[in-house]
XYZ file of N, CA and C in Angstrom:
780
model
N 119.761 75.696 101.320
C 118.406 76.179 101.017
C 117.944 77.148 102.113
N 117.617 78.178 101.858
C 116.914 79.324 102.801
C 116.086 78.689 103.391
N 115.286 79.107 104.940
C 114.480 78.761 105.584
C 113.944 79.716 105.904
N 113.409 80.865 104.890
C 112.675 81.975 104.979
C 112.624 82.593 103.688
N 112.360 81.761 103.128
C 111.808 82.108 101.287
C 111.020 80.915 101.215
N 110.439 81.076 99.681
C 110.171 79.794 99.107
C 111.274 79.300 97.814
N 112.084 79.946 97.750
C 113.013 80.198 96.846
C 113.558 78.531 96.291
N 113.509 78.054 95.508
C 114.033 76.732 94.692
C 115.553 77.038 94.451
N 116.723 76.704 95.304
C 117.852 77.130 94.867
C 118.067 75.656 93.392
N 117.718 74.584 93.077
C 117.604 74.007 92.408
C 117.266 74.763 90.320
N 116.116 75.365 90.819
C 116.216 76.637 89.745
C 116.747 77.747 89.770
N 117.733 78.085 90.476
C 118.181 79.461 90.989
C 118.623 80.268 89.835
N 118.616 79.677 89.076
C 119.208 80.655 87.268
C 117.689 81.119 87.162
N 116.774 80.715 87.085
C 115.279 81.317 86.962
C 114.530 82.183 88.084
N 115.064 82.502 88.687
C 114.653 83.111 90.146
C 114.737 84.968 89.559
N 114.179 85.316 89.679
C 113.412 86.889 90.015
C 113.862 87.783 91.137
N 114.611 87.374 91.909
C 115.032 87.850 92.943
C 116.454 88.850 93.054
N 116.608 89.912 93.233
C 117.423 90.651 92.739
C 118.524 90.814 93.879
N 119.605 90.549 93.537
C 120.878 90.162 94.577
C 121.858 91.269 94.430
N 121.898 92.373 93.682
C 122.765 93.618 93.498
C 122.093 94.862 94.839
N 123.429 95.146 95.269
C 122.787 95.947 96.178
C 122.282 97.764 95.268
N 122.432 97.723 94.149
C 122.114 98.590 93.823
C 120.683 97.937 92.641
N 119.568 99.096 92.830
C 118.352 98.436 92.534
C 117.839 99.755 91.418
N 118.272 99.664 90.117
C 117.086 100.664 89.062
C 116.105 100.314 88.492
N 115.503 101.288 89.243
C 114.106 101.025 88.639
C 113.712 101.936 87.856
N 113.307 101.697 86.480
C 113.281 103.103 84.944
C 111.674 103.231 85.416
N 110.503 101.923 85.991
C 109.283 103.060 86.219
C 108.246 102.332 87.142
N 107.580 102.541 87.638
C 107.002 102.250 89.050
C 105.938 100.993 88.056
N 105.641 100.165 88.867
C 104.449 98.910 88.570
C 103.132 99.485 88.997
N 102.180 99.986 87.754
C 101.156 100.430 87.753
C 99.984 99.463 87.401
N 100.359 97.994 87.823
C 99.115 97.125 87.359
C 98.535 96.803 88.742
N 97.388 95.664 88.203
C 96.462 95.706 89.752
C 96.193 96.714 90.558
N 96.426 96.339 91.256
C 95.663 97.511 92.144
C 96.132 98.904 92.581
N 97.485 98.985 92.371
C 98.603 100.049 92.454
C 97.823 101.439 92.081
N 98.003 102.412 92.363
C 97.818 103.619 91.654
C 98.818 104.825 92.416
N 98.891 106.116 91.408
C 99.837 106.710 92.283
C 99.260 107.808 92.492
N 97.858 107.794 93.425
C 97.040 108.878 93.949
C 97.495 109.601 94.935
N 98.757 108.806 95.747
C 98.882 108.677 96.983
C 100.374 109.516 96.837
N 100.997 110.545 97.463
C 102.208 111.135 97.302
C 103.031 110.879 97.979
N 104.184 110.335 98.048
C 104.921 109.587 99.055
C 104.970 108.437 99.152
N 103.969 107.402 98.390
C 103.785 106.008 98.234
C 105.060 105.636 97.595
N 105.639 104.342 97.689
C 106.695 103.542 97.114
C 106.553 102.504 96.199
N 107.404 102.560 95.202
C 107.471 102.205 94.234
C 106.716 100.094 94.428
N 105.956 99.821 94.214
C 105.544 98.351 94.517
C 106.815 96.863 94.283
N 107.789 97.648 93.250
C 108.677 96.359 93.423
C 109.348 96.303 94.447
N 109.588 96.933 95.372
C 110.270 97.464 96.551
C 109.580 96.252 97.427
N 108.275 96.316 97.721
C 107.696 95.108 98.563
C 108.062 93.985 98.200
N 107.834 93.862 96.413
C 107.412 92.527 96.030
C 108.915 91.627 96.080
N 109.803 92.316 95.897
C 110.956 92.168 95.926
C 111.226 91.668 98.166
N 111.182 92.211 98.483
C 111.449 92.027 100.176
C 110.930 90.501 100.590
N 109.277 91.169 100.262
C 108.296 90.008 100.344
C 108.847 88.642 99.872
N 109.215 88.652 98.249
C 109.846 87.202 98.010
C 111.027 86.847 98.474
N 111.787 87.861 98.947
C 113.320 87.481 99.418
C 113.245 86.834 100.543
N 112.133 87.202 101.418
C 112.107 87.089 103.373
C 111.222 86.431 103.420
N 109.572 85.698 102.799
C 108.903 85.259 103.547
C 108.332 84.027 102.353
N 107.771 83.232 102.758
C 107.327 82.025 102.331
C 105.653 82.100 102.286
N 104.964 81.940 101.543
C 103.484 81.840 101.078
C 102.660 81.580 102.712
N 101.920 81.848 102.865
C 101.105 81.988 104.240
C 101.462 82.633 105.657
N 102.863 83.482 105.335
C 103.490 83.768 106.159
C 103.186 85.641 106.387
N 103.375 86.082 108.003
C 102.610 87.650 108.220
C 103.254 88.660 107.817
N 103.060 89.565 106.770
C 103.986 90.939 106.675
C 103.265 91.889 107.265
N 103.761 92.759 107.788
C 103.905 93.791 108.734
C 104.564 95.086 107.663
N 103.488 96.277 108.131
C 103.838 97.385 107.359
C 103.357 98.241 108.293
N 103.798 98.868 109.455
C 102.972 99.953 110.154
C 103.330 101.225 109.623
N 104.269 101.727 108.545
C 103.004 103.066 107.834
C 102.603 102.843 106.413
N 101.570 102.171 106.596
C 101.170 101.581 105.467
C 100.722 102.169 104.268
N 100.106 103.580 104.525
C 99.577 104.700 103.638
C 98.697 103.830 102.128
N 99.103 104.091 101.478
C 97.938 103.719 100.416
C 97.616 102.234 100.444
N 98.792 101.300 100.663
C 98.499 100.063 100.625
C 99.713 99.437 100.256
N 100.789 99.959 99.349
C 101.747 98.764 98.452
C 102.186 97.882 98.663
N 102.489 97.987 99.923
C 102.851 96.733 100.627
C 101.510 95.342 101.203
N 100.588 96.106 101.238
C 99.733 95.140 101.596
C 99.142 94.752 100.273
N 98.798 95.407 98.675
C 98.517 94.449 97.628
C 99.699 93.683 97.366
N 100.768 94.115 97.597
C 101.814 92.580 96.844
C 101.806 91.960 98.269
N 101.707 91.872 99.413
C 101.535 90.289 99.736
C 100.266 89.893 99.130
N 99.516 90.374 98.963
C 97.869 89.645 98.737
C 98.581 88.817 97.505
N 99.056 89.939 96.569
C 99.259 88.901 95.633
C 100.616 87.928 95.395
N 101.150 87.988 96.184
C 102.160 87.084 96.681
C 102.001 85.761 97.924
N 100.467 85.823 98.027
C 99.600 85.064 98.519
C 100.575 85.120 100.175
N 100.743 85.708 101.025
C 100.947 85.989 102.642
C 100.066 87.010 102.812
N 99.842 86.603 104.231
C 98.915 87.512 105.055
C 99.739 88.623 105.624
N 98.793 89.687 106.022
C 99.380 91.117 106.456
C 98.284 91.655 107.047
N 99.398 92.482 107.635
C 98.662 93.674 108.858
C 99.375 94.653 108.789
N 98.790 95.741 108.815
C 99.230 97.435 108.277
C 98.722 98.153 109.639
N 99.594 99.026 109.560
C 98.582 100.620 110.312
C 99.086 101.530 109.744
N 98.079 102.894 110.200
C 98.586 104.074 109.586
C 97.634 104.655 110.434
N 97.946 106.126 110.928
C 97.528 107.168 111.496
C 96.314 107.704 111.093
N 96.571 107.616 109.504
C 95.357 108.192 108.732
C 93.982 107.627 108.806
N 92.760 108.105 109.086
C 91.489 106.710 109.642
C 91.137 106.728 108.060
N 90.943 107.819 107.429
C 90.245 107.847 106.189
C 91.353 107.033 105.042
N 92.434 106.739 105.128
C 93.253 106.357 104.536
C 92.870 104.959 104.686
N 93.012 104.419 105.929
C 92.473 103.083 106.591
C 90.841 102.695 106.023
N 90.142 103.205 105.700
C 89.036 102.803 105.233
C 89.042 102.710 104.180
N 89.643 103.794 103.110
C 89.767 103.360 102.108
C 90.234 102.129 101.207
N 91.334 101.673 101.988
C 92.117 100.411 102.189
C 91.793 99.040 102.715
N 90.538 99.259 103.804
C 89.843 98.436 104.304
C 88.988 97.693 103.104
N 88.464 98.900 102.167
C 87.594 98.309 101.373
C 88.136 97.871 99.731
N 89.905 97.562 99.830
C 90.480 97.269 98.765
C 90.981 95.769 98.960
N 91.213 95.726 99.904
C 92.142 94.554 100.324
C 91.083 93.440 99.924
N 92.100 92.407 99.416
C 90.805 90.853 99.432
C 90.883 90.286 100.672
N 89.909 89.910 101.249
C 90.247 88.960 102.388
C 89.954 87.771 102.681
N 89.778 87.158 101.388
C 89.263 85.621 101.122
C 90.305 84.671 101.452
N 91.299 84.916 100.714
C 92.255 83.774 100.802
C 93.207 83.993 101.443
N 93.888 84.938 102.012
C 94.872 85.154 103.225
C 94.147 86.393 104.004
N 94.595 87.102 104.638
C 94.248 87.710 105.671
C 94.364 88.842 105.489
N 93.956 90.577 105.898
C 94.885 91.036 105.372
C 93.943 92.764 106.329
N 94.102 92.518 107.748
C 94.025 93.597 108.602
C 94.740 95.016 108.791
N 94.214 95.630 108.654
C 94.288 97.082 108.405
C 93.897 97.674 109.564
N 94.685 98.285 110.543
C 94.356 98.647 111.716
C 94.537 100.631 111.761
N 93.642 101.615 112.583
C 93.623 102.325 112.310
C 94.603 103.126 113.701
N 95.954 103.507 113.975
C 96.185 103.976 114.870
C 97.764 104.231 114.640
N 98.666 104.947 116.062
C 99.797 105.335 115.741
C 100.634 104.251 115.882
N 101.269 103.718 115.520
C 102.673 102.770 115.711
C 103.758 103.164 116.342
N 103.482 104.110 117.520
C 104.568 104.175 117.968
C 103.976 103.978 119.442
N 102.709 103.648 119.412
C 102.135 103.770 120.969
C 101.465 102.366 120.670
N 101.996 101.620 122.306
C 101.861 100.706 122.509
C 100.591 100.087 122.377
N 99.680 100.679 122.829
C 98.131 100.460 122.812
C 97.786 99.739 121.239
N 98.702 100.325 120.112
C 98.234 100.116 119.010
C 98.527 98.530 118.568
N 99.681 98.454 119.580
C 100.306 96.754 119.142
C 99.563 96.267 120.471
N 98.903 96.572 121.395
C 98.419 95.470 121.936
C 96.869 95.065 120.848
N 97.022 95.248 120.068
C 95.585 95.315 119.370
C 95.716 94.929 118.390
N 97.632 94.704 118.027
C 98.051 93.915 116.630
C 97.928 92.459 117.408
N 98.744 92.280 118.321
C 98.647 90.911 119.005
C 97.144 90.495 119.464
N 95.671 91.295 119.443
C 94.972 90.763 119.810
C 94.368 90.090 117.918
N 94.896 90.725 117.042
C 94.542 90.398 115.503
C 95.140 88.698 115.101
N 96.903 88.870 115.706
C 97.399 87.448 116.056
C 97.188 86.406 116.337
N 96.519 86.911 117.368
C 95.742 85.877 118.375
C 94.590 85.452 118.017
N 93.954 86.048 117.264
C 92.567 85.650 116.367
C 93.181 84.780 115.680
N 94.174 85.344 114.944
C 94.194 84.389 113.529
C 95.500 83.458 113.732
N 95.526 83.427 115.373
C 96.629 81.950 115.565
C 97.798 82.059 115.460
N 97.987 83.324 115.046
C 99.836 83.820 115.178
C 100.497 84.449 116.367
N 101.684 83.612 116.018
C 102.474 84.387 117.566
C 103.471 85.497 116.912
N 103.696 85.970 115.838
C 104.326 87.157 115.289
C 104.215 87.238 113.584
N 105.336 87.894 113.206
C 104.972 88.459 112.041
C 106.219 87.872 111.364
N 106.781 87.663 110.056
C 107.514 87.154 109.616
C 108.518 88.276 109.428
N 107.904 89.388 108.447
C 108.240 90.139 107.723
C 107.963 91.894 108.280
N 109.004 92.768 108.648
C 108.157 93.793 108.283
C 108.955 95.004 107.624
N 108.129 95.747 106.752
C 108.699 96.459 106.155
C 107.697 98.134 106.501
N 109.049 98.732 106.965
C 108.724 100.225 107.301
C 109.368 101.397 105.922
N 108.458 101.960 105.570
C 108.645 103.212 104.729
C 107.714 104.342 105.069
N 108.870 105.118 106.547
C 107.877 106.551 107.102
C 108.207 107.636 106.484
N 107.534 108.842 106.893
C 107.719 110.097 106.411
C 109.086 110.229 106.303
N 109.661 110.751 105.142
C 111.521 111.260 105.811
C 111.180 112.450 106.197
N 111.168 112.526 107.526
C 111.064 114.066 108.467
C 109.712 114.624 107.701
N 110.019 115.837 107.393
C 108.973 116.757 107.211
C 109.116 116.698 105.590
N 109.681 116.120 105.087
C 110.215 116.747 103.517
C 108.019 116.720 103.090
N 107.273 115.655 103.293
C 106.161 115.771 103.133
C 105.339 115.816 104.106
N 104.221 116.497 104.210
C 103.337 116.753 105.168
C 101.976 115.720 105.073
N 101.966 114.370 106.064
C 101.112 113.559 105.447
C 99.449 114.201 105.866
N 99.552 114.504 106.698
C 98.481 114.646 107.759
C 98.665 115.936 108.737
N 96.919 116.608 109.193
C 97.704 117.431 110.312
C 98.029 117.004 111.876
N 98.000 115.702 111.770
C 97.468 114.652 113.258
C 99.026 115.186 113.569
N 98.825 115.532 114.979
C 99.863 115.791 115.951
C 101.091 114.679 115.813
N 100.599 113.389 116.531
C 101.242 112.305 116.598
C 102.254 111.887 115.143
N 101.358 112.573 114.042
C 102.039 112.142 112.515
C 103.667 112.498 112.515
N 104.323 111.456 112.216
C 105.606 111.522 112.369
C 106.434 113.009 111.390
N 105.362 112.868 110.485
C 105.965 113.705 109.469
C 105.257 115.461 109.769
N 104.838 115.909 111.079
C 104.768 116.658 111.941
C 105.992 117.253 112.924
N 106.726 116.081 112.886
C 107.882 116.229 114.284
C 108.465 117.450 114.045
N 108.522 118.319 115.237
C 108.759 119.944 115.011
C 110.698 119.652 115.094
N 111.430 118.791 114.765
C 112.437 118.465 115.065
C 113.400 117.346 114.609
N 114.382 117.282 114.235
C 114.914 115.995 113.737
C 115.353 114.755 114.490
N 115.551 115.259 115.895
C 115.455 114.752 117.283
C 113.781 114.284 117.490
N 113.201 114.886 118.112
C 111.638 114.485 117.321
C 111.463 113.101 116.466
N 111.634 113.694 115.676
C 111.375 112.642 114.344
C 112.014 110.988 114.909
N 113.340 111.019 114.676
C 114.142 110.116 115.515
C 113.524 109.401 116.563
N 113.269 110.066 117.734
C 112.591 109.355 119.179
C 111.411 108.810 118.639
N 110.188 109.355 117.881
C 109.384 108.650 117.639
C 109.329 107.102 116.294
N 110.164 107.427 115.367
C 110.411 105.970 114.404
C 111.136 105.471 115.449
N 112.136 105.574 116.258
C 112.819 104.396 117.311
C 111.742 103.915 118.193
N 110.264 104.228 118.622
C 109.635 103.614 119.357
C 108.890 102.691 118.220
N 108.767 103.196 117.358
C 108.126 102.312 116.235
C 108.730 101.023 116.099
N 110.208 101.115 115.524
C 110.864 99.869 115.557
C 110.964 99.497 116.667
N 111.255 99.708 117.782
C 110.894 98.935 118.977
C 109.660 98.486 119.143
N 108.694 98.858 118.681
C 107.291 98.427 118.595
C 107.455 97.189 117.371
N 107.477 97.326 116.356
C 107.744 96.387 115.385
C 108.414 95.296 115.834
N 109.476 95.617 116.244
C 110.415 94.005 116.750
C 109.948 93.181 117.915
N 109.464 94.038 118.807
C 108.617 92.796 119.722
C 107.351 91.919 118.895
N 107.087 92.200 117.766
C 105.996 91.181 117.168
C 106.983 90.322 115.884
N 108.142 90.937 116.006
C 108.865 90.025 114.408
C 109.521 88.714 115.110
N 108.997 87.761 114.359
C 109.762 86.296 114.649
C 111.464 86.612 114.749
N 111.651 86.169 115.984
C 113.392 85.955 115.783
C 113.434 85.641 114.713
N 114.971 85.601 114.420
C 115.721 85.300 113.286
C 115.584 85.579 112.155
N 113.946 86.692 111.591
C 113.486 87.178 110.614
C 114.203 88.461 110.488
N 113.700 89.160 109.176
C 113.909 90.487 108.719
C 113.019 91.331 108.975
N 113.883 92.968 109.181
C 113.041 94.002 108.998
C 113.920 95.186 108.014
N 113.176 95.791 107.079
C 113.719 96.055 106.305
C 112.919 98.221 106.203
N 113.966 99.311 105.875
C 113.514 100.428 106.367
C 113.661 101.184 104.423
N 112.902 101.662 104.091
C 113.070 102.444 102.864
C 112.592 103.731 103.488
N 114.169 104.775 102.875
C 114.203 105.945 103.469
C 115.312 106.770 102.411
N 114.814 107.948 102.676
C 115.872 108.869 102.017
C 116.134 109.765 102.983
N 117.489 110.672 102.061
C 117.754 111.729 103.066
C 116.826 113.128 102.711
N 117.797 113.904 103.206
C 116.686 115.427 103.234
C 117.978 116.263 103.138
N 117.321 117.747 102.311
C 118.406 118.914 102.510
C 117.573 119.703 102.878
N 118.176 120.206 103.728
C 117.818 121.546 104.795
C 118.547 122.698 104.891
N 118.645 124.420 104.573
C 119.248 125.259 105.332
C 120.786 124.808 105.313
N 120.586 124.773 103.794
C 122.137 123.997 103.047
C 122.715 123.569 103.450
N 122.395 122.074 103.919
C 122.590 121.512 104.415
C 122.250 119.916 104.153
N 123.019 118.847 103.507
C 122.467 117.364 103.791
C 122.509 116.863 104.709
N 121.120 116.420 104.868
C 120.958 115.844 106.301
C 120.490 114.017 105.916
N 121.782 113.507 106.590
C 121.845 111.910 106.547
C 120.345 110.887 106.925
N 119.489 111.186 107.040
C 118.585 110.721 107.440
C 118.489 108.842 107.619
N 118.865 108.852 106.284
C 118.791 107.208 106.116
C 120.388 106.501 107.192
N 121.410 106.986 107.577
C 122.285 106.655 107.979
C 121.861 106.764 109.425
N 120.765 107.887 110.056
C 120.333 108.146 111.196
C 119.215 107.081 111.837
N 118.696 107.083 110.996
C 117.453 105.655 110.528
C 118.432 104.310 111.310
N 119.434 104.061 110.306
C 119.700 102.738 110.661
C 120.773 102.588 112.058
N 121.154 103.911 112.365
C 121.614 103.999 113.977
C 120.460 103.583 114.580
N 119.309 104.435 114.626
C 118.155 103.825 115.739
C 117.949 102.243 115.821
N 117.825 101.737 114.974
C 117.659 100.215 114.366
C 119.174 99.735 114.739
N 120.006 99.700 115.160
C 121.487 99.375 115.873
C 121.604 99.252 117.026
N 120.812 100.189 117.178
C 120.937 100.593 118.964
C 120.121 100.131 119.764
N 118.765 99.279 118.746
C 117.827 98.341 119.356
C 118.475 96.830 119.623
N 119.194 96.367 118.496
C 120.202 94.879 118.357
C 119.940 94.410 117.308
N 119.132 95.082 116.192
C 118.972 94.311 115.055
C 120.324 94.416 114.553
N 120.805 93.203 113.762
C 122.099 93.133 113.212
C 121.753 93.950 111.246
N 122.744 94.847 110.683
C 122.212 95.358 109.375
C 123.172 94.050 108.737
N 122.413 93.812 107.879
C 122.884 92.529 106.447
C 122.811 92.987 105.066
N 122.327 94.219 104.921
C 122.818 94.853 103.681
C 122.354 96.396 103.307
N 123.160 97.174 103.110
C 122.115 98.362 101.909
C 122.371 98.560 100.933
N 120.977 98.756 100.362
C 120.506 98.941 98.777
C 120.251 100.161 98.878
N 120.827 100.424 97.426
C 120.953 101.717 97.087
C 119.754 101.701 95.767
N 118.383 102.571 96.264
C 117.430 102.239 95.159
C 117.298 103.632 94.324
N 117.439 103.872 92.474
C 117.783 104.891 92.497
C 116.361 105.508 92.407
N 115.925 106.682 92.154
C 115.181 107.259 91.842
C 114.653 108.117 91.022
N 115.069 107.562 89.591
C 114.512 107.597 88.017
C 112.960 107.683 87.919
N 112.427 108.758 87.366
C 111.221 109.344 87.221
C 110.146 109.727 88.827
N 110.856 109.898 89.088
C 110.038 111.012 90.456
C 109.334 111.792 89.994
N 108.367 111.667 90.735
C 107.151 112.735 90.276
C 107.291 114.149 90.770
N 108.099 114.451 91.749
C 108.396 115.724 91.984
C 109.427 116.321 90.831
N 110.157 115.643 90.446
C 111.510 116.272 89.560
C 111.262 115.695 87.972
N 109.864 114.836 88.081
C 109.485 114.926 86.129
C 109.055 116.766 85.138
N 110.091 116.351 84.274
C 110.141 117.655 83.726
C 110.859 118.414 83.902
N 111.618 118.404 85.340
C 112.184 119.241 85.733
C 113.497 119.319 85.790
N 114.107 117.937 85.128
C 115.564 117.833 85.181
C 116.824 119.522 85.037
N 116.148 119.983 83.698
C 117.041 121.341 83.166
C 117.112 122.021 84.652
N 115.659 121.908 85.016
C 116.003 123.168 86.290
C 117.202 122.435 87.595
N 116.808 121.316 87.992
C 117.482 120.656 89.183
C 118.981 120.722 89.023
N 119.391 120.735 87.435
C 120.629 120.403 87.130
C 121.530 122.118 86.871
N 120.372 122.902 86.802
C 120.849 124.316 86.525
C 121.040 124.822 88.114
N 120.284 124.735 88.810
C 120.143 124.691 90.076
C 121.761 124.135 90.494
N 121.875 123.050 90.753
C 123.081 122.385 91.210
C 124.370 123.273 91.068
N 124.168 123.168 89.839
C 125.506 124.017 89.130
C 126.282 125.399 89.638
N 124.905 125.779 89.577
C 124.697 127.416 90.681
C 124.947 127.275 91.761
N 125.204 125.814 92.636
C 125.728 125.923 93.981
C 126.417 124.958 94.330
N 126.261 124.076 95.341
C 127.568 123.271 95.585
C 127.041 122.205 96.098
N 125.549 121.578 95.801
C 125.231 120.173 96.292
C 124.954 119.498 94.930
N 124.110 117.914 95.517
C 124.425 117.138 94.263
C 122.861 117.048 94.072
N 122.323 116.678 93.351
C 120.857 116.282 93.254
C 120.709 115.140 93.502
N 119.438 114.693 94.687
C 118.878 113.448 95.102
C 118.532 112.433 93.653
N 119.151 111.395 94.112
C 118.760 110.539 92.417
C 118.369 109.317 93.707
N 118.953 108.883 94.991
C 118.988 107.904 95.267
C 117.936 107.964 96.644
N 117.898 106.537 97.557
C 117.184 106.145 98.461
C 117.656 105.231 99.185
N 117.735 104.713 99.721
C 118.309 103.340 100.954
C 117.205 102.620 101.157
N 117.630 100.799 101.244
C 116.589 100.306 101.817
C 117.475 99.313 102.990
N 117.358 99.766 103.793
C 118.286 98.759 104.332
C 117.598 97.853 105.073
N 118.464 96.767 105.148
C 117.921 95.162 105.793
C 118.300 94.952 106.894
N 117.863 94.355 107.959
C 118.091 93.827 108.540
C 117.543 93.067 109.479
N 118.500 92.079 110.522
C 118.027 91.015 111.072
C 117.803 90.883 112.575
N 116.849 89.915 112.971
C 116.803 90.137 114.263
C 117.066 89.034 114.961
């Protein structure tokens, strides 16, 4: 029996929990509170899925770039508490005033995650609410520049550089893992990028930084990416495109796991 689920291996033929490392999803979960106002937001089974695999009902998920929320409505409704940040303040308020905070917890902090100041201020949220870390956390940042979230300097998805980019998500996860319970998960959803014809590995670069801290990797999922809102409609062209040159078209994403 796991000791970081709530999982009934007793019913395990009835379990919801998806064990293929390859994950299709034909269309994003648009109920509750979800919406897809937000560009760059991730698909919600992506959490709900992590969330039930890694953490047990009253237990902390951790999302420091939290952007619209997805990760913080499916714990709400997966009944665990959470704590988010994001760079964005107006993003953060908006979010402030979505979240329930009746029956679990569910802090929304407004600052960068890669500077320390911001986690001494997660641990002072902890410490309110009696926790000595986080169970769960799940990171989904800018991939590089492909989107421009913000014009905030610090915004990762600013980094004038791919080196750049890199140094700052590695202080992040180093920031993240000093608050994750040993022996828990942290889990990274990321894609790559083409550049100046060129594929650039991003997600393989991702999980070097996360290696080189000591988290051990325990699996990647390959999540595909069926109905994107950038490439709806647009299949004839992407595929005419291709043809005309010598790369493949992005269909996929990485989420990779791992342990600490």
């Amino acid at each position: 029996m796991p000791n970081f689920n709530d999982l009934n291996l007793d019913n395990w033929k009835e379990s919801e929990i998806w064990t293929d490392s390859l994950w299709i999803i034909q269309e994003r979960d648009k109920t509750g509170k979800h919406s897809n106002f937000y560009h760059g937001n991730f698909v919600p089974q992506i959490p709900h899925q992590l969330i039930s695999r890694y953490t047990k009902k009253n237990e902390v998920v951790f999302d420091p770039f939290v952007g619209s929320g997805t990760t913080a409505y499916e714990a709400e409704t997966l009944g665990r508490h959470f704590i988010g940040v994001d760079i964005q303040k107006d993003l953060v308020e908006q979010l402030k005033s979505k979240v329930d905070n009746e029956k679990y917890f569910s802090e929304i902090i407004s600052g960068d995650s890669s500077k320390s100041a911001t986690f001494d201020e997660i641990n002072e949220v902890l410490k309110k609410r009696k926790r000595e870390n986080v169970s769960l956390a799940i990171l989904h940042p800018p991939y590089a520049d492909i989107v421009k979230f913000s014009d905030l300097k610090d915004d990762l998805s600013n980094a004038k550089s791919l080196k750049e980019f890199l140094s700052g998500f590695a202080l992040v996860l180093k920031n993240t893992i000093s608050i994750l319970e040993n022996g828990r998960y942290l889990a990274i959803v990321i894609g790559d990028k083409y550049t100046a014809g060129q594929w650039i590995p991003l997600g393989f670069y991702c999980m070097n930084e996360a290696q080189k801290l000591g988290l051990t990797l325990k699996s990647i999922i390959i999540k595909n990416m069926e109905g994107n809102r950038a490439k709806q409609n647009k299949e004839g062209i992407w595929r005419y495109r291709a043809l005309s040159s010598d790369y493949y078209i992005f269909k996929h994403e990485y989420i990779l796991i791992f342990k600490k």
